[in-house]
Amino acid sequence: MLSTLNLQRNRDVLVLAAELFVSAGIGYLISKRLQGSKPVTSLTNKTVADRRQKGLPPPFPNGWFFVATSKDVSTSKPLQIDCLGKTICLFRGQDGVIHAVGSYCPHLGANLSDGIVEENCIKCPFHGWTFSGKTGSCTNVPYSTQVPQAKIDVYHSNEINGNIYIWFSEESDEPLWEIQAIKELSHYKDVGRVTHEMNCHIQVTCSMKAVLKWNIQTQ
């Protein structure tokens, strides 16, 4: 049993340990004081590696996960999404199609979510390396005539009924099924929303989305 003198100190240690644990790819929001710190990154990688070696199931189930609404993503500015133990750059190409790619440039690690959308590509804000939103391949380096074989991760994305989803799988790159649009929702117009933030596994937020919408029928 903890003594009274050591109770507060041990409590702080336990809180920090809990924050590290839930940050290690388990699906919780990373504590603000731990964001960007190397221990979280290394612990996340170690946790994932340990789970695979011990034959444990992955921390996230295979499936489509809601990450943003259509209104959140425009052709003028990318959107950074932190979920599923990854940092993802979400952007809308000039053709209107949503793209989801790894958010860090393989050149020197700049955050592509701070970059510029050019046609259907994302341009790094640091040295201007440009990557295709469809293939992830580097398409242009402004100060070189040679294009390196650098590549960023690409995630399957789907935009349906005003929501944007990405496919996550530890076993397969291709989606095992597609999300079906709800035709009845095309008759409604979104006029507002209220968002509640929760510290919970992303699977819960997808099945019990804490975003309330008021709709008015247009037809």
Coordinates of C-alpha atoms in Angstrom, one line a residue:
M1 CA 0.0 0.0 0.0
L2 CA 1.3 3.5 -0.9
S3 CA 2.2 5.7 2.0
T4 CA 0.5 9.2 2.3
L5 CA 3.9 10.9 1.6
N6 CA 4.5 9.0 -1.6
L7 CA 0.9 9.0 -2.8
Q8 CA 1.1 12.1 -4.9
R9 CA 4.5 11.3 -6.3
N10 CA 3.4 7.8 -7.3
R11 CA 0.1 9.1 -8.7
D12 CA 2.1 11.4 -11.0
V13 CA 4.2 8.5 -12.1
L14 CA 1.2 6.4 -12.8
V15 CA -0.5 9.2 -14.8
L16 CA 2.6 9.7 -16.9
A17 CA 2.9 5.9 -17.5
A18 CA -0.8 5.8 -18.5
E19 CA -0.3 8.6 -20.9
L20 CA 2.7 6.9 -22.5
F21 CA 0.7 3.6 -22.7
V22 CA -2.3 5.0 -24.4
S23 CA -0.1 6.9 -26.7
A24 CA 1.7 3.8 -27.9
G25 CA -0.5 2.9 -30.8
I26 CA -3.5 1.9 -28.6
G27 CA -5.8 4.5 -30.2
Y28 CA -6.0 7.3 -27.6
L29 CA -5.2 10.9 -28.1
I30 CA -1.5 11.7 -27.2
S31 CA -1.1 13.9 -24.3
K32 CA -0.1 17.4 -25.3
R33 CA 3.0 17.3 -23.1
L34 CA 4.1 14.2 -24.9
Q35 CA 3.5 15.2 -28.5
G36 CA 6.5 15.1 -30.7
S37 CA 8.7 13.5 -28.0
K38 CA 11.0 10.7 -29.0
P39 CA 10.0 8.3 -26.2
V40 CA 6.4 8.2 -27.5
T41 CA 7.6 7.3 -31.0
S42 CA 10.1 4.7 -29.9
L43 CA 7.5 3.2 -27.4
T44 CA 4.9 3.1 -30.2
N45 CA 7.2 1.2 -32.5
K46 CA 8.3 -1.2 -29.7
T47 CA 4.6 -1.9 -28.8
V48 CA 3.7 -2.7 -32.4
A49 CA 6.7 -4.9 -32.8
D50 CA 6.0 -6.7 -29.5
R51 CA 2.4 -7.4 -30.5
R52 CA 3.5 -8.9 -33.8
Q53 CA 6.2 -11.1 -32.3
K54 CA 3.9 -12.4 -29.6
G55 CA 1.1 -13.1 -32.1
L56 CA -1.3 -10.6 -30.6
P57 CA -4.0 -9.0 -32.7
P58 CA -3.2 -5.5 -34.0
P59 CA -4.4 -2.5 -31.8
F60 CA -6.8 -1.4 -34.6
P61 CA -9.2 -3.6 -36.5
N62 CA -9.3 -3.7 -40.3
G63 CA -11.8 -1.4 -41.7
W64 CA -12.9 2.0 -42.8
F65 CA -12.4 4.8 -40.3
F66 CA -14.1 8.2 -40.3
V67 CA -11.4 10.9 -40.2
A68 CA -13.0 14.2 -41.4
T69 CA -16.1 15.7 -43.0
S70 CA -16.1 16.9 -46.6
K71 CA -16.2 20.5 -45.4
D72 CA -13.0 20.1 -43.4
V73 CA -10.9 19.6 -46.6
S74 CA -10.5 22.1 -49.4
T75 CA -8.3 22.3 -52.5
S76 CA -6.4 25.2 -50.9
K77 CA -5.0 23.7 -47.7
P78 CA -4.1 20.2 -46.6
L79 CA -5.4 18.8 -43.3
Q80 CA -3.3 16.9 -40.7
I81 CA -5.0 13.9 -39.2
D82 CA -3.5 12.0 -36.2
C83 CA -5.1 8.6 -35.9
L84 CA -4.4 4.8 -36.0
G85 CA -0.9 5.4 -34.7
K86 CA -0.1 7.5 -37.8
T87 CA 0.1 11.1 -38.9
I88 CA -1.8 11.5 -42.2
C89 CA -1.9 14.3 -44.6
L90 CA -5.4 14.7 -46.1
F91 CA -5.9 16.9 -49.1
R92 CA -8.3 17.5 -52.0
G93 CA -6.8 17.5 -55.5
Q94 CA -7.7 20.0 -58.2
D95 CA -10.0 17.3 -59.6
G96 CA -11.9 17.3 -56.4
V97 CA -10.7 13.8 -55.3
I98 CA -9.6 13.3 -51.7
H99 CA -6.1 11.9 -51.1
A100 CA -4.7 10.5 -47.9
V101 CA -0.9 10.2 -47.7
G102 CA 1.8 9.9 -45.1
S103 CA 2.4 13.3 -43.6
Y104 CA 6.2 13.4 -43.5
C105 CA 8.5 14.0 -46.5
P106 CA 11.1 11.3 -47.0
H107 CA 13.7 13.9 -47.8
L108 CA 14.3 15.6 -44.5
G109 CA 11.0 14.9 -42.6
A110 CA 9.1 18.1 -43.2
N111 CA 5.4 17.9 -42.4
L112 CA 3.5 17.7 -45.8
S113 CA 0.3 18.9 -44.0
D114 CA 1.9 22.3 -44.1
G115 CA 2.6 22.0 -47.8
I116 CA 0.9 23.2 -50.9
V117 CA -1.6 21.4 -53.1
E118 CA -0.6 21.4 -56.8
E119 CA -3.0 19.7 -59.2
N120 CA -3.4 16.3 -57.6
C121 CA -0.1 16.3 -55.7
I122 CA 1.2 17.6 -52.4
K123 CA 4.3 19.9 -52.4
C124 CA 6.7 19.8 -49.4
P125 CA 6.9 23.2 -47.7
F126 CA 10.7 22.8 -47.1
H127 CA 12.5 22.0 -50.4
G128 CA 9.5 21.8 -52.7
W129 CA 9.6 18.0 -53.4
T130 CA 6.2 17.1 -54.9
F131 CA 4.4 13.8 -54.4
S132 CA 1.5 12.2 -56.2
G133 CA -1.6 11.8 -54.1
K134 CA -2.5 8.7 -56.1
T135 CA 0.7 6.7 -56.1
G136 CA 2.8 8.5 -53.5
S137 CA 5.8 8.7 -55.9
C138 CA 7.9 11.8 -56.1
T139 CA 7.0 13.7 -59.3
N140 CA 9.2 16.8 -59.1
V141 CA 12.2 18.4 -57.4
P142 CA 12.4 22.1 -58.3
Y143 CA 16.2 22.4 -58.1
S144 CA 17.1 19.1 -59.9
T145 CA 16.5 17.7 -63.4
Q146 CA 16.5 14.2 -61.9
V147 CA 13.5 12.9 -59.9
P148 CA 14.5 10.6 -57.0
Q149 CA 12.7 7.3 -56.4
A150 CA 11.3 8.6 -53.1
K151 CA 7.8 7.7 -52.1
I152 CA 5.3 8.4 -49.3
D153 CA 2.6 6.1 -47.9
V154 CA -0.8 6.2 -49.6
Y155 CA -4.0 5.2 -47.9
H156 CA -7.2 4.3 -49.6
S157 CA -9.8 7.0 -49.0
N158 CA -13.5 7.3 -49.7
E159 CA -15.8 10.3 -49.5
I160 CA -19.4 9.4 -49.0
N161 CA -22.4 11.3 -47.7
G162 CA -20.3 14.3 -46.7
N163 CA -17.8 12.2 -44.7
I164 CA -14.3 11.1 -45.4
Y165 CA -13.0 7.6 -44.5
I166 CA -9.6 5.9 -44.8
W167 CA -9.0 2.2 -45.0
F168 CA -6.7 0.7 -42.4
S169 CA -5.4 -2.9 -42.4
E170 CA -2.4 -4.7 -40.9
E171 CA -2.8 -7.5 -43.3
S172 CA -3.9 -6.2 -46.7
D173 CA -3.3 -3.0 -48.7
E174 CA -6.6 -3.4 -50.6
P175 CA -10.0 -2.7 -49.0
L176 CA -12.0 -5.9 -48.3
W177 CA -15.3 -4.1 -48.9
E178 CA -16.6 -0.7 -49.9
I179 CA -18.7 1.7 -48.0
Q180 CA -22.2 2.1 -49.4
A181 CA -23.7 5.5 -49.8
I182 CA -27.0 6.1 -48.0
K183 CA -29.2 7.5 -50.7
E184 CA -31.8 9.0 -48.4
L185 CA -29.1 11.4 -47.0
S186 CA -28.8 13.1 -50.4
H187 CA -32.2 14.8 -49.7
Y188 CA -30.9 16.5 -46.6
K189 CA -28.7 19.6 -46.1
D190 CA -26.2 19.9 -43.3
V191 CA -26.9 23.2 -41.4
G192 CA -24.7 22.8 -38.3
R193 CA -22.9 20.5 -36.0
V194 CA -21.6 20.2 -32.4
T195 CA -18.4 18.2 -31.7
H196 CA -17.6 16.5 -28.4
E197 CA -14.0 15.3 -27.9
M198 CA -13.5 12.0 -26.0
N199 CA -10.4 10.1 -24.9
C200 CA -11.3 6.7 -26.3
H201 CA -10.3 4.1 -28.9
I202 CA -10.9 5.3 -32.5
Q203 CA -13.2 2.2 -33.0
V204 CA -15.6 3.7 -30.5
T205 CA -15.6 7.1 -32.1
C206 CA -16.5 5.5 -35.4
S207 CA -19.3 3.3 -34.1
M208 CA -20.7 6.0 -31.7
K209 CA -19.7 9.2 -33.5
A210 CA -19.9 12.1 -31.1
V211 CA -20.8 14.6 -33.8
L212 CA -24.5 15.7 -33.8
K213 CA -25.9 17.1 -37.0
W214 CA -29.1 19.0 -37.6
N215 CA -30.6 18.6 -41.1
I216 CA -33.4 20.1 -43.0
Q217 CA -35.1 18.4 -45.9
T218 CA -34.5 20.1 -49.2
Q219 CA -36.9 18.1 -51.3

